[in-house]
XYZ file of C-alpha atoms in Angstrom:
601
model
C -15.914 -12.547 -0.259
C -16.957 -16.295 0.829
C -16.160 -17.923 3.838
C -15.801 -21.299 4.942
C -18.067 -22.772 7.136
C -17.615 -24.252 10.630
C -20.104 -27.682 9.713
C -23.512 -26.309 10.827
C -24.060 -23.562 12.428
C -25.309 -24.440 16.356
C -29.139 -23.310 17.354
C -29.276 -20.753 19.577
C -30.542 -23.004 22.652
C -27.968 -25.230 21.955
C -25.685 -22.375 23.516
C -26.775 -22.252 26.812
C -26.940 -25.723 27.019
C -22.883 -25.490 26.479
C -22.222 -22.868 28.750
C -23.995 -24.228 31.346
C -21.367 -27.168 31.016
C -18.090 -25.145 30.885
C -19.406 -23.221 33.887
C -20.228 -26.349 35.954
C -16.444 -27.697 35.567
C -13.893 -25.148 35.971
C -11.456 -27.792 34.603
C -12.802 -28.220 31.189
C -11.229 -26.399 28.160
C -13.636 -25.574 25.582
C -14.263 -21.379 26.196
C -12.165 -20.623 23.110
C -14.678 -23.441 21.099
C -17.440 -22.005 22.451
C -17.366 -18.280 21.793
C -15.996 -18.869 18.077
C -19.030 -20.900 17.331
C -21.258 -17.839 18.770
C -19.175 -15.389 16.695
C -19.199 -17.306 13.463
C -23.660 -18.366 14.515
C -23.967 -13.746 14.593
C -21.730 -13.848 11.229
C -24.039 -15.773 9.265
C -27.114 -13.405 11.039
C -25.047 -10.487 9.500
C -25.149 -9.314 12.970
C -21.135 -7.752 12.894
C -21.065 -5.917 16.141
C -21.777 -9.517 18.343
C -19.729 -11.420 15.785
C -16.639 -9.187 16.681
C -17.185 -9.306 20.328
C -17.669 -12.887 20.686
C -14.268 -13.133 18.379
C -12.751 -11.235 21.159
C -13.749 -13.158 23.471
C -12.630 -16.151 21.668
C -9.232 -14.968 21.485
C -8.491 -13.837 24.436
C -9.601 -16.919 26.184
C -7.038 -18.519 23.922
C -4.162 -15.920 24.531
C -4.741 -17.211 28.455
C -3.772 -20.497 27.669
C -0.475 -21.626 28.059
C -0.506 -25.388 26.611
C -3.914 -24.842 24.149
C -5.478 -28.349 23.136
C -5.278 -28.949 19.341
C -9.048 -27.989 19.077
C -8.274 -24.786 20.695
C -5.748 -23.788 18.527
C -7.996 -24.436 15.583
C -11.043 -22.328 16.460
C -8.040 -19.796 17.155
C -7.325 -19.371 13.973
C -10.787 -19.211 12.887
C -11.542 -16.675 15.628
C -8.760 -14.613 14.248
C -10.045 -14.863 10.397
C -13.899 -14.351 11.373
C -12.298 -11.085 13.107
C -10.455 -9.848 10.006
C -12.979 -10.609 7.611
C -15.624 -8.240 9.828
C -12.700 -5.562 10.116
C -12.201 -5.698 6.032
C -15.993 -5.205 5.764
C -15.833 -2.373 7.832
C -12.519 -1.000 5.827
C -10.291 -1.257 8.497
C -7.490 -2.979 6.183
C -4.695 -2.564 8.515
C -6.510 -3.750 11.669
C -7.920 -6.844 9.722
C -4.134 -7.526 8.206
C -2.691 -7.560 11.624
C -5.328 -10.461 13.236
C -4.856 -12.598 9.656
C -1.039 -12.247 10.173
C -2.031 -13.898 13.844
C -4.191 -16.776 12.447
C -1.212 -17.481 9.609
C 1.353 -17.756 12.331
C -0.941 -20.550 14.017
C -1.230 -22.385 11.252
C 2.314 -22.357 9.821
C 3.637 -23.776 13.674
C 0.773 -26.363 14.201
C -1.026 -27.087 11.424
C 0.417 -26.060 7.796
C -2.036 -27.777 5.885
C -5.159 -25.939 7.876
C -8.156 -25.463 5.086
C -8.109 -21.617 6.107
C -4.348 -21.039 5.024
C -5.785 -20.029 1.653
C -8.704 -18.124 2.237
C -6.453 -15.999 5.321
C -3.819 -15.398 2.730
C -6.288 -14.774 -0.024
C -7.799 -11.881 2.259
C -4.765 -10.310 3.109
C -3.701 -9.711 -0.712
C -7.317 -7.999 -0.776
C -6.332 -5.693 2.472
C -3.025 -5.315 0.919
C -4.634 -4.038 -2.723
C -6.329 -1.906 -0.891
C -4.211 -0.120 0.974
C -1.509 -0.112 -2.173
C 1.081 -2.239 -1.290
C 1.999 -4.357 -4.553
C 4.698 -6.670 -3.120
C 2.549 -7.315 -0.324
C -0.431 -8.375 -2.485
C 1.573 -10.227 -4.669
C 3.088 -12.249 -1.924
C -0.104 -13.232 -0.401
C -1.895 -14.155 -3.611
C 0.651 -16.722 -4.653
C 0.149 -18.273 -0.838
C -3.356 -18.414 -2.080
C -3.049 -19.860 -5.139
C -0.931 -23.131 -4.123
C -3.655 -23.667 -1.230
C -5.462 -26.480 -3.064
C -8.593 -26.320 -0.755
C -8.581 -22.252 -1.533
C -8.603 -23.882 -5.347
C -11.019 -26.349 -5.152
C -13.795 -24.839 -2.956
C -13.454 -21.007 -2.913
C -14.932 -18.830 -5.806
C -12.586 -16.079 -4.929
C -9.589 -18.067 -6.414
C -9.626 -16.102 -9.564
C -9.500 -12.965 -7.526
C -5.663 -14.355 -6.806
C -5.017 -14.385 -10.590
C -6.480 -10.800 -10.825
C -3.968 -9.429 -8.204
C -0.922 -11.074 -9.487
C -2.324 -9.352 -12.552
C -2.607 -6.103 -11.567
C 1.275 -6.383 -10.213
C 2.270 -7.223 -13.915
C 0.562 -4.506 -14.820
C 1.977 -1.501 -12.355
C 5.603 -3.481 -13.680
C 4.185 -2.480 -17.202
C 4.511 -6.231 -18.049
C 1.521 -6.246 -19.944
C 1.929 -9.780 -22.059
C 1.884 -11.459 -18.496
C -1.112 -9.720 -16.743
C -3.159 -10.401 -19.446
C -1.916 -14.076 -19.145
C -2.874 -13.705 -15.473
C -6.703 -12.060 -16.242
C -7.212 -14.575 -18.496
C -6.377 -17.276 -15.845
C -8.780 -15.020 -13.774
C -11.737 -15.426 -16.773
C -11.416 -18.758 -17.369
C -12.024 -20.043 -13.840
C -14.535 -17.605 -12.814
C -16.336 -18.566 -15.956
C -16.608 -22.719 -14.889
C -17.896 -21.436 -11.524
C -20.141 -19.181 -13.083
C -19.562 -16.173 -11.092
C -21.565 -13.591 -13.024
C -19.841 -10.360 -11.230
C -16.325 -11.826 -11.334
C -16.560 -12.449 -14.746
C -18.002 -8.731 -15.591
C -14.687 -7.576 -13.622
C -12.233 -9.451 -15.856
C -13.793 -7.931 -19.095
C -13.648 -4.395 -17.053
C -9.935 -5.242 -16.102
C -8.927 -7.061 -19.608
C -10.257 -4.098 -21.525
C -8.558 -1.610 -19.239
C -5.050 -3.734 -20.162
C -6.274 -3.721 -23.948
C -6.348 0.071 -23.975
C -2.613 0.241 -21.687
C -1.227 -1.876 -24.888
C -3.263 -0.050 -27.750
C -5.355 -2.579 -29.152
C -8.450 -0.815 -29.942
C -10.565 -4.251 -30.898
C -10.153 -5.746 -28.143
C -10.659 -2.774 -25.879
C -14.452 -2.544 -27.480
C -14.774 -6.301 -27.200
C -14.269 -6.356 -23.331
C -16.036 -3.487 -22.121
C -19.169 -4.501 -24.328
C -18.780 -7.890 -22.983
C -18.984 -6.739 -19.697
C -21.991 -4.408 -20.390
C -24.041 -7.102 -22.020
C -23.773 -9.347 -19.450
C -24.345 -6.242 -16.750
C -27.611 -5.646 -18.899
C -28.341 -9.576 -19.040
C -28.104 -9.918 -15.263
C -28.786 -6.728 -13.718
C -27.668 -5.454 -10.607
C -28.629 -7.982 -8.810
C -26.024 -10.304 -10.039
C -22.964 -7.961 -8.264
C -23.445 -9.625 -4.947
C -21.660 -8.307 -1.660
C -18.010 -8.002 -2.291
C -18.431 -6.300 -5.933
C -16.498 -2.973 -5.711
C -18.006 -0.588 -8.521
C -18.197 -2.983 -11.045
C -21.579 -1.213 -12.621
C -19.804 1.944 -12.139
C -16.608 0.673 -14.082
C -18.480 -0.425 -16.479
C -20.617 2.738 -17.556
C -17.301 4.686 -17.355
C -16.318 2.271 -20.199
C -18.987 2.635 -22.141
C -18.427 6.574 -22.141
C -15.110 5.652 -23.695
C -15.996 3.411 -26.638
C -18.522 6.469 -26.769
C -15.492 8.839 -27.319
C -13.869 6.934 -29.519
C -17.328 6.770 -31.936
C -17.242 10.797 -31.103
C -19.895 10.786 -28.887
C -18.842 13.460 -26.605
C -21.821 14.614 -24.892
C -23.032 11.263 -24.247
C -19.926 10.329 -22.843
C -19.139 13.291 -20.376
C -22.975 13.168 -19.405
C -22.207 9.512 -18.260
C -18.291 10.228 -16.742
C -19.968 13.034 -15.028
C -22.541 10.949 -13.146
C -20.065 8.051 -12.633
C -18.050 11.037 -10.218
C -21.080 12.669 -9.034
C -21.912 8.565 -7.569
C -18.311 8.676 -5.584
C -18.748 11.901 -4.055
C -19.457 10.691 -0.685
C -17.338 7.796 -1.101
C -14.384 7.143 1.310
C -10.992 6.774 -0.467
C -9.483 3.914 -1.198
C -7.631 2.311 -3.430
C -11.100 1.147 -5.820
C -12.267 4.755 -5.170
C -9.110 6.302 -6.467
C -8.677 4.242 -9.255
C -12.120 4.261 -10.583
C -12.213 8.012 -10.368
C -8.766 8.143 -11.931
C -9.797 6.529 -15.065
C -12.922 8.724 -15.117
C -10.467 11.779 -15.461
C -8.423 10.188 -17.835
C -11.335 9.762 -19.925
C -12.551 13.029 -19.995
C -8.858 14.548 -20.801
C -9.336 12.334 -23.864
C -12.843 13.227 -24.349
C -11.597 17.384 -24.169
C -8.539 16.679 -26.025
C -10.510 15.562 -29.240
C -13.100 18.519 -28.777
C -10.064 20.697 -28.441
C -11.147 22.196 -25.016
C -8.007 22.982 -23.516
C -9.178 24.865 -20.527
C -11.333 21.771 -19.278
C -8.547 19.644 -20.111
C -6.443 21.744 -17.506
C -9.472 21.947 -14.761
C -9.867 17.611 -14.986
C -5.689 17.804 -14.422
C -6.178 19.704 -11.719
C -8.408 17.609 -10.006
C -6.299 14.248 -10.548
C -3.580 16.001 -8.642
C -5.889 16.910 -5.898
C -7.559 13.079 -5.669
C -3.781 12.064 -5.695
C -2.925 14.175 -2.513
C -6.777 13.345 -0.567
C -5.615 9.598 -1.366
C -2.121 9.949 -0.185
C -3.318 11.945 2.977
C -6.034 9.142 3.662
C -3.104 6.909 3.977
C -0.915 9.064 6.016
C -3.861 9.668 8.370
C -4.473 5.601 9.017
C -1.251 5.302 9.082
C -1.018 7.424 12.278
C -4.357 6.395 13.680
C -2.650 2.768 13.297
C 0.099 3.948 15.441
C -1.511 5.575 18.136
C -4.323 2.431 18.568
C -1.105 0.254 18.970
C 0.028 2.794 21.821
C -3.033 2.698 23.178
C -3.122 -1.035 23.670
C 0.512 -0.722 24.776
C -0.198 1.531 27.717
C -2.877 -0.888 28.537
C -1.015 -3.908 28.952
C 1.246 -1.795 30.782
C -1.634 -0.333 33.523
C -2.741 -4.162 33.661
C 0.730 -5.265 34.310
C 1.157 -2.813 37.293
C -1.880 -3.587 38.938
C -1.186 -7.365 38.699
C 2.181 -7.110 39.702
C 0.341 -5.427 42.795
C -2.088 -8.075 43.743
C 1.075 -10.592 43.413
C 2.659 -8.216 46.051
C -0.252 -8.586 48.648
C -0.670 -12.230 48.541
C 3.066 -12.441 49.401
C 2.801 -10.037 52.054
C -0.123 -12.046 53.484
C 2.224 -14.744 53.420
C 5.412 -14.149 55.546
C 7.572 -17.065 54.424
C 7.806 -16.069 51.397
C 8.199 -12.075 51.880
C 11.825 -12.190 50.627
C 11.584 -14.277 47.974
C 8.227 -12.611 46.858
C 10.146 -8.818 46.978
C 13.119 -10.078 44.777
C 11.201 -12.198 42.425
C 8.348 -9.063 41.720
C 11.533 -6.158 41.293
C 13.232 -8.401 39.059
C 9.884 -9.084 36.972
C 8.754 -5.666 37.441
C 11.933 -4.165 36.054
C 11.701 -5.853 32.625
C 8.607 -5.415 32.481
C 9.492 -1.610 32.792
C 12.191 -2.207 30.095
C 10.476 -4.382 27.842
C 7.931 -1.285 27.231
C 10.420 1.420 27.454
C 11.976 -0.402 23.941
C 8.385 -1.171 22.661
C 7.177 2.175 23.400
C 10.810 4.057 21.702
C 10.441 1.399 18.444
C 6.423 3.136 18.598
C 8.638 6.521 18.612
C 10.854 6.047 15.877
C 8.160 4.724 13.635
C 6.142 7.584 14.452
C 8.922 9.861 13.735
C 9.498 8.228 9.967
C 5.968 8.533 9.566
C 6.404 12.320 9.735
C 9.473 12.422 7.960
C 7.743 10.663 5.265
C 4.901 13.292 5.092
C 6.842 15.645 5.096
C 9.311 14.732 2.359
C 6.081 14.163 -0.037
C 4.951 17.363 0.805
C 8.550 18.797 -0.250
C 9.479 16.517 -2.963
C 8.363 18.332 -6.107
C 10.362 21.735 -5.918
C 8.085 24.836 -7.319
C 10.171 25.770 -9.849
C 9.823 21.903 -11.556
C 5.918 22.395 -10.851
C 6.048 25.710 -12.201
C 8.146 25.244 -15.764
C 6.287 21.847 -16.121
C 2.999 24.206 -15.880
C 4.368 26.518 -18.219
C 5.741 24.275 -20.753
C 2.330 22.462 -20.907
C 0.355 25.868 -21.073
C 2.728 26.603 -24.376
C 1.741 23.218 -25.602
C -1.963 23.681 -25.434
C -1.588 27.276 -26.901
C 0.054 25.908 -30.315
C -2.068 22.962 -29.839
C 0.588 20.479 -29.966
C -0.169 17.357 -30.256
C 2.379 16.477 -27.314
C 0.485 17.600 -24.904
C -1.428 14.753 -23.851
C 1.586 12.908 -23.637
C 3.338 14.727 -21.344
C 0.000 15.381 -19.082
C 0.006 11.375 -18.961
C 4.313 11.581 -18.375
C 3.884 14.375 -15.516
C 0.962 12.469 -13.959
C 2.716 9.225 -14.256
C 5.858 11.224 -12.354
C 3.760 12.430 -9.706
C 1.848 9.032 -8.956
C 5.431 7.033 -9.032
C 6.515 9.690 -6.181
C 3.452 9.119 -4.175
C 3.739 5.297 -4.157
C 7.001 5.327 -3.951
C 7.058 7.445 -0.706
C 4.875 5.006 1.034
C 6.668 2.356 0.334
C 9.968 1.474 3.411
C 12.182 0.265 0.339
C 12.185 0.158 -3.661
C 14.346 -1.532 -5.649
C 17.318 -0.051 -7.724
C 14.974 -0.597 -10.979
C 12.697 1.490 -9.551
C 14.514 4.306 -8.534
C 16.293 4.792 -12.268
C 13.061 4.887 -13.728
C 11.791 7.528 -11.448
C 15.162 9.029 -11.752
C 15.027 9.123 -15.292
C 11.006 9.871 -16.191
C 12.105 12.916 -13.357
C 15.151 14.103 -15.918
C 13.581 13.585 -18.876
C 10.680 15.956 -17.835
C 13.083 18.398 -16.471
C 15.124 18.379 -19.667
C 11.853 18.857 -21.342
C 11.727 22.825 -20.572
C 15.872 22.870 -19.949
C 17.315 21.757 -23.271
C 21.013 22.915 -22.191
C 22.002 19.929 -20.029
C 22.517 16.322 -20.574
C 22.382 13.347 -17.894
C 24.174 10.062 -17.521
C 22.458 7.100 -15.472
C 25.034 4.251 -14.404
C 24.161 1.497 -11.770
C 26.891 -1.091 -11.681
C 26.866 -4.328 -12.974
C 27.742 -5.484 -9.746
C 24.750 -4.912 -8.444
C 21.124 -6.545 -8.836
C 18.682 -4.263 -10.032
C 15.762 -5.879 -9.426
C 16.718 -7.608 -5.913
C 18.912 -4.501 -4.549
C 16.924 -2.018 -2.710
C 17.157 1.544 -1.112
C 15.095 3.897 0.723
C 12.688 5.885 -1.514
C 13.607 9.412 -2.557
C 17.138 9.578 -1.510
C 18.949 10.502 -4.528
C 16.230 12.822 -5.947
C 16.348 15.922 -4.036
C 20.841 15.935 -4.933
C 19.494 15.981 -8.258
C 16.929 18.357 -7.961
C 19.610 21.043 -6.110
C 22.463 20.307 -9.573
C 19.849 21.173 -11.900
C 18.301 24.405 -10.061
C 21.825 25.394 -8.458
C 24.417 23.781 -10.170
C 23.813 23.658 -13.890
C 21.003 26.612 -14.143
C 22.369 30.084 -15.858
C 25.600 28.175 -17.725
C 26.504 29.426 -20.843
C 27.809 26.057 -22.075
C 26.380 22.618 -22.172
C 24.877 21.344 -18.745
C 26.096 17.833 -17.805
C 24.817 15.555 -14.695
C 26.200 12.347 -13.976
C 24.242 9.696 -11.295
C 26.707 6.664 -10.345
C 25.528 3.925 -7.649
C 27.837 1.658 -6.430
C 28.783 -1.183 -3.558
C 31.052 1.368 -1.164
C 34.218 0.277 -0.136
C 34.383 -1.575 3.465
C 31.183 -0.518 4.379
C 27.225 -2.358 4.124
C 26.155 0.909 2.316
C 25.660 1.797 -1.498
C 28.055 4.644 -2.901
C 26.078 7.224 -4.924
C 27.408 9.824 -6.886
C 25.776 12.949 -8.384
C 28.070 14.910 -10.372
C 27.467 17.812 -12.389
C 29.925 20.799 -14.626
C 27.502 23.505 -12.776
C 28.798 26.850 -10.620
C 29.964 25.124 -7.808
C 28.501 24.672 -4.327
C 29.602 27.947 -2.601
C 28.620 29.887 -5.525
C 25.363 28.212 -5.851
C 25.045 28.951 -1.719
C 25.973 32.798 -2.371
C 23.037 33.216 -4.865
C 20.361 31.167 -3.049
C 18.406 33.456 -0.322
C 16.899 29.848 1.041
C 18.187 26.842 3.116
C 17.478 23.830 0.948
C 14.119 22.136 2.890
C 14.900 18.730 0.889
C 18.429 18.402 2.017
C 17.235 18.889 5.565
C 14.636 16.444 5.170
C 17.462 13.804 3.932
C 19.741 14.925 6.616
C 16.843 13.877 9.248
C 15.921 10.829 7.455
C 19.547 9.259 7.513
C 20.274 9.885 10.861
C 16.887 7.576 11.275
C 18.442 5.358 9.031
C 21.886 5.590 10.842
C 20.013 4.619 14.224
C 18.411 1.580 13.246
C 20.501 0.155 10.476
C 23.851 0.471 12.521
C 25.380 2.173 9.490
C 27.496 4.988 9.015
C 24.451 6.955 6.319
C 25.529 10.108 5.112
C 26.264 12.391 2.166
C 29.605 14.589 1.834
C 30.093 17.251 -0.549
C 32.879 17.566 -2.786
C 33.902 20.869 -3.630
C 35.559 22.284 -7.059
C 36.554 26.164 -7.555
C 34.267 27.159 -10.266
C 34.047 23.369 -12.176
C 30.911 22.012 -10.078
C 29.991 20.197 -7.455
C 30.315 16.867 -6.366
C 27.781 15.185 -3.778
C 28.850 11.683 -2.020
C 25.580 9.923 -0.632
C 26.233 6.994 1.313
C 22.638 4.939 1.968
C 21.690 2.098 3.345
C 20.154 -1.425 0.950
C 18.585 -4.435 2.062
C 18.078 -7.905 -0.690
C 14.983 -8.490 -1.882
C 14.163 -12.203 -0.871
């Protein structure tokens, strides 16, 4: 990742030289100049420990100020991007996204047109890929992309095409990511950017092989090896994540499709063996991913079911390490951010303190002093008593989160799916890679989709219906009926994640299990009446709820969970969230979820 440059770079005697000033006057302004020089003269030493200290230092001079000179504000914001570019180097994504957010703020109230705007927002799409958060990514990159000094002198600009790219792709709009790689090709190409342009055949071929195109599939990924082979190693310059590694896993595929198969799980093998020390992250996860997925196919066309089983196995397991990685930061996150609070708080105290002795010291001003320090003091004390119970409640949905991923999948869906694809490979049908690749897909849209606050309507019918279809799959007695009304904006409407789900789940294992005649389950989401909630309706022709309660021995752990999560919801949406049930005799059951929706901007 490049960075811009701050002129040249000052000689190291040249420092002491301006210290020696700054200290001489005690009325100059220039500390916040000073130490962002220092921290950007250790960046370009590689020396990351001093250039984060001295970027410290630099902003905390600056946080002092209360009127900051224009030239203050500007090494600021450099301060502030020098910090999150050492933070992304040492994969602390979240950390480095929250001091970038800080420089951007800068620079949209004084000075829109800075020259960093693009390269901040540029990095933050990177932190964002990384940590998996498509909108976020998307946002950022577009920022990037209309910053014409980004454009004209950074070589990362096509590295904006590839992310808006790779949010085509998750969409499954295919016909515009490759639009969006090719962008990505063609400029890295007139820069001559050796490793970029090895990571758009990686990523084009990849795309090639989504849409079936065979051709162009072995076009890319030799591409990309020839000019690997051309240039060697030594062309992938810091920044390049796995790009040799990407590319050998490629050339073990065009290896499978030529039949090849020793060659190519010899090669996948090593590729895996490489990333066993690796920390996960997003690159690590998806490069592995597509190193199982090429060995399924690999086993599927050698007919070795058993293997084919084992590699599933260990997707699922890289899926849950990944998802507990994020989990993990997410928390670590939290508690370094109530760290900092309690800080502030301990300095607060002790200042407020000092401010109490002088006044004592001074009579005349006793009264005055007493009143003004209580008043201050007290909110003070309620300023962090909200901060530290908005810390709380995050914390809390945090948990709530892990544990509805944890409980999402009910055993008995795990189970049949299991079962069913067991019978598959048995009569060697050739469906069975199909649903693997369905089932996967299921699982990885619940794992993103759990991390995310809010998904949109869109997104919830699919999951909704790839989550039905599978279940129908091994359950061939029931049919299901998926309305959203028109009233509503599929793509711009959103909801919490994993709401409706577990109601669907419970008519399908309670309601609708054991019939005799046809199952039938109807989903129906709609404005509610005189409330800011959406109306959702899961319907189904099953036992009934008590009768479905008399023969189930457990509570259901999914329900609680959505009980929990909509009294959150309740709390900080000011909404009445809930679900009511709606009981028949013997003719089903009726469940009324009320949930809260916010408009996609």
């Amino acid at each position: 990742m490049d960075t811009m440059t701050l002129k040249r770079p000052f000689e190291a005697a040249k420092f002491n030289h301006f210290e020696k000033a700054l200290k001489s006057d005690t009325t100059l302004i220039g500390w916040t100049y000073f130490y962002t020089r220092k921290a950007y003269f250790y960046q370009i030493n590689r020396r990351h420990d001093s250039t984060l200290y001295y970027a410290n230092k630099a902003i905390m001079v600056y946080e002092k100020l209360k009127t900051p000179p224009k030239s203050e504000i500007n090494y600021a914001i450099i301060s502030y991007y020098i910090k999150g570019v050492m933070l992304n180097k040492k994969k602390e994504y979240s950390a480095s996204t929250r001091n970038l957010i800080n420089a951007l703020k800068i620079v949209d109230v004084y000075n829109p047109a800075h020259n960093y705007k693009g390269y901040i927002a540029y990095l933050i799409a990177s932190n964002q890929h990384l940590l998996g958060d498509a909108k976020l990514r998307y946002k950022y990159a577009r920022i990037a992309l209309e910053d014409t000094t980004f454009k004209k002198l950074s070589k990362d600009y096509g590295g904006g095409y590839q992310f808006l790219a790779f949010t085509k792709e998750d969409a499954k709009e295919y016909d515009s990511a490759v639009y969006y790689h090719r962008q990505a090709l063609s400029f890295v190409k007139k820069i001559n950017n050796t490793r970029s342009i090895i990571a758009s055949h990686n990523n084009l071929g990849h795309l090639f092989l989504l849409k079936e195109n065979k051709d162009s599939v072995r076009y890319h990924f030799n591409r990309a090896n020839e000019l690997l082979k051309q240039f060697g190693l030594d062309s992938l310059e810091e920044g390049t994540v796995y790009q040799d590694k990407f590319v050998k896993a490629n050339m073990a595929y065009l290896d499978i499709l030529e039949g090849n198969f020793v060659e190519a799980e010899m090669k996948l093998n090593e590729v895996l063996k490489s990333l066993e020390s690796k920390k996960i992250d997003n690159y690590t996860k998806e490069l592995k991913n597509t190193c199982y997925d090429y060995l399924i196919e690999c086993y599927y066309k050698k007919k070795d079911f058993k293997s084919i089983i084992a590699v599933s196995d260990k997707k699922d397991e890289l899926l849950k390490a990944y998802e507990n990685e994020f989990v993990a930061g997410k928390l670590q996150e939290l508690e370094t951010i109530y760290d900092v609070e309690k800080k502030k708080k301990r300095i607060a105290v002790l200042s407020e303190k000092n401010k109490e002795q002088e006044i004592i010291v001074s009579q005349q001003k006793i009264i005055i002093g007493v009143i003004g320090g209580s008043f201050i003091l007290l909110c003070l004390t309620g300023y962090l008593y909200i901060r530290e119970r908005r810390l709380k409640t995050n914390y809390e949905k945090i948990l709530l989160e892990h544990k509805l991923l944890r409980s999402q999948m009910n055993p008995h869906f795990l189970f049949n799916a299991l079962s069913t694809l067991c019978n598959m490979i048995r009569e060697q049908s050739k469906d069975s890679i199909p649903y693997i690749n369905k089932l996967s897909q299921l699982l990885r849209m619940i794992l993103k989709n759990s991390r995310q606050d809010f998904i949109t309507l869109e997104e919830e019918k699919q999951l909704l219906q790839d989550y039905l279809d599978l279940e129908s799959n091994f359950k061939n007695n029931f049919a299901f009926e998926l309305k959203i009304s028109e009233e509503l904006d599929e793509e711009m409407t959103c909801i919490p994640p994993m709401l409706v789900q577990p109601f669907v789940e419970n008519a399908i294992q309670h309601g609708i299990s054991g019939l005799s005649k046809k199952g039938v389950i109807h989903v129906h989401i709609k404005k509610a009446e005189k409330e800011e909630t959406l109306h959702c309706i899961i319907k189904d022709n099953g036992k009934g709820y008590y009768s479905s309660k008399k023969n189930s021995k457990e509570t259901s752990f999914s329900e609680a969970i959505v009980k929990e999560r909509l009294a959150v919801f309740k709390k900080e949406f000011n909404t009445n969230c809930r679900f009511e049930v709606l009981l028949g005799n013997e003719t089903g059951t009726e469940i009324h979820l009320f949930m809260p929706f916010v408009m996609d901007e």
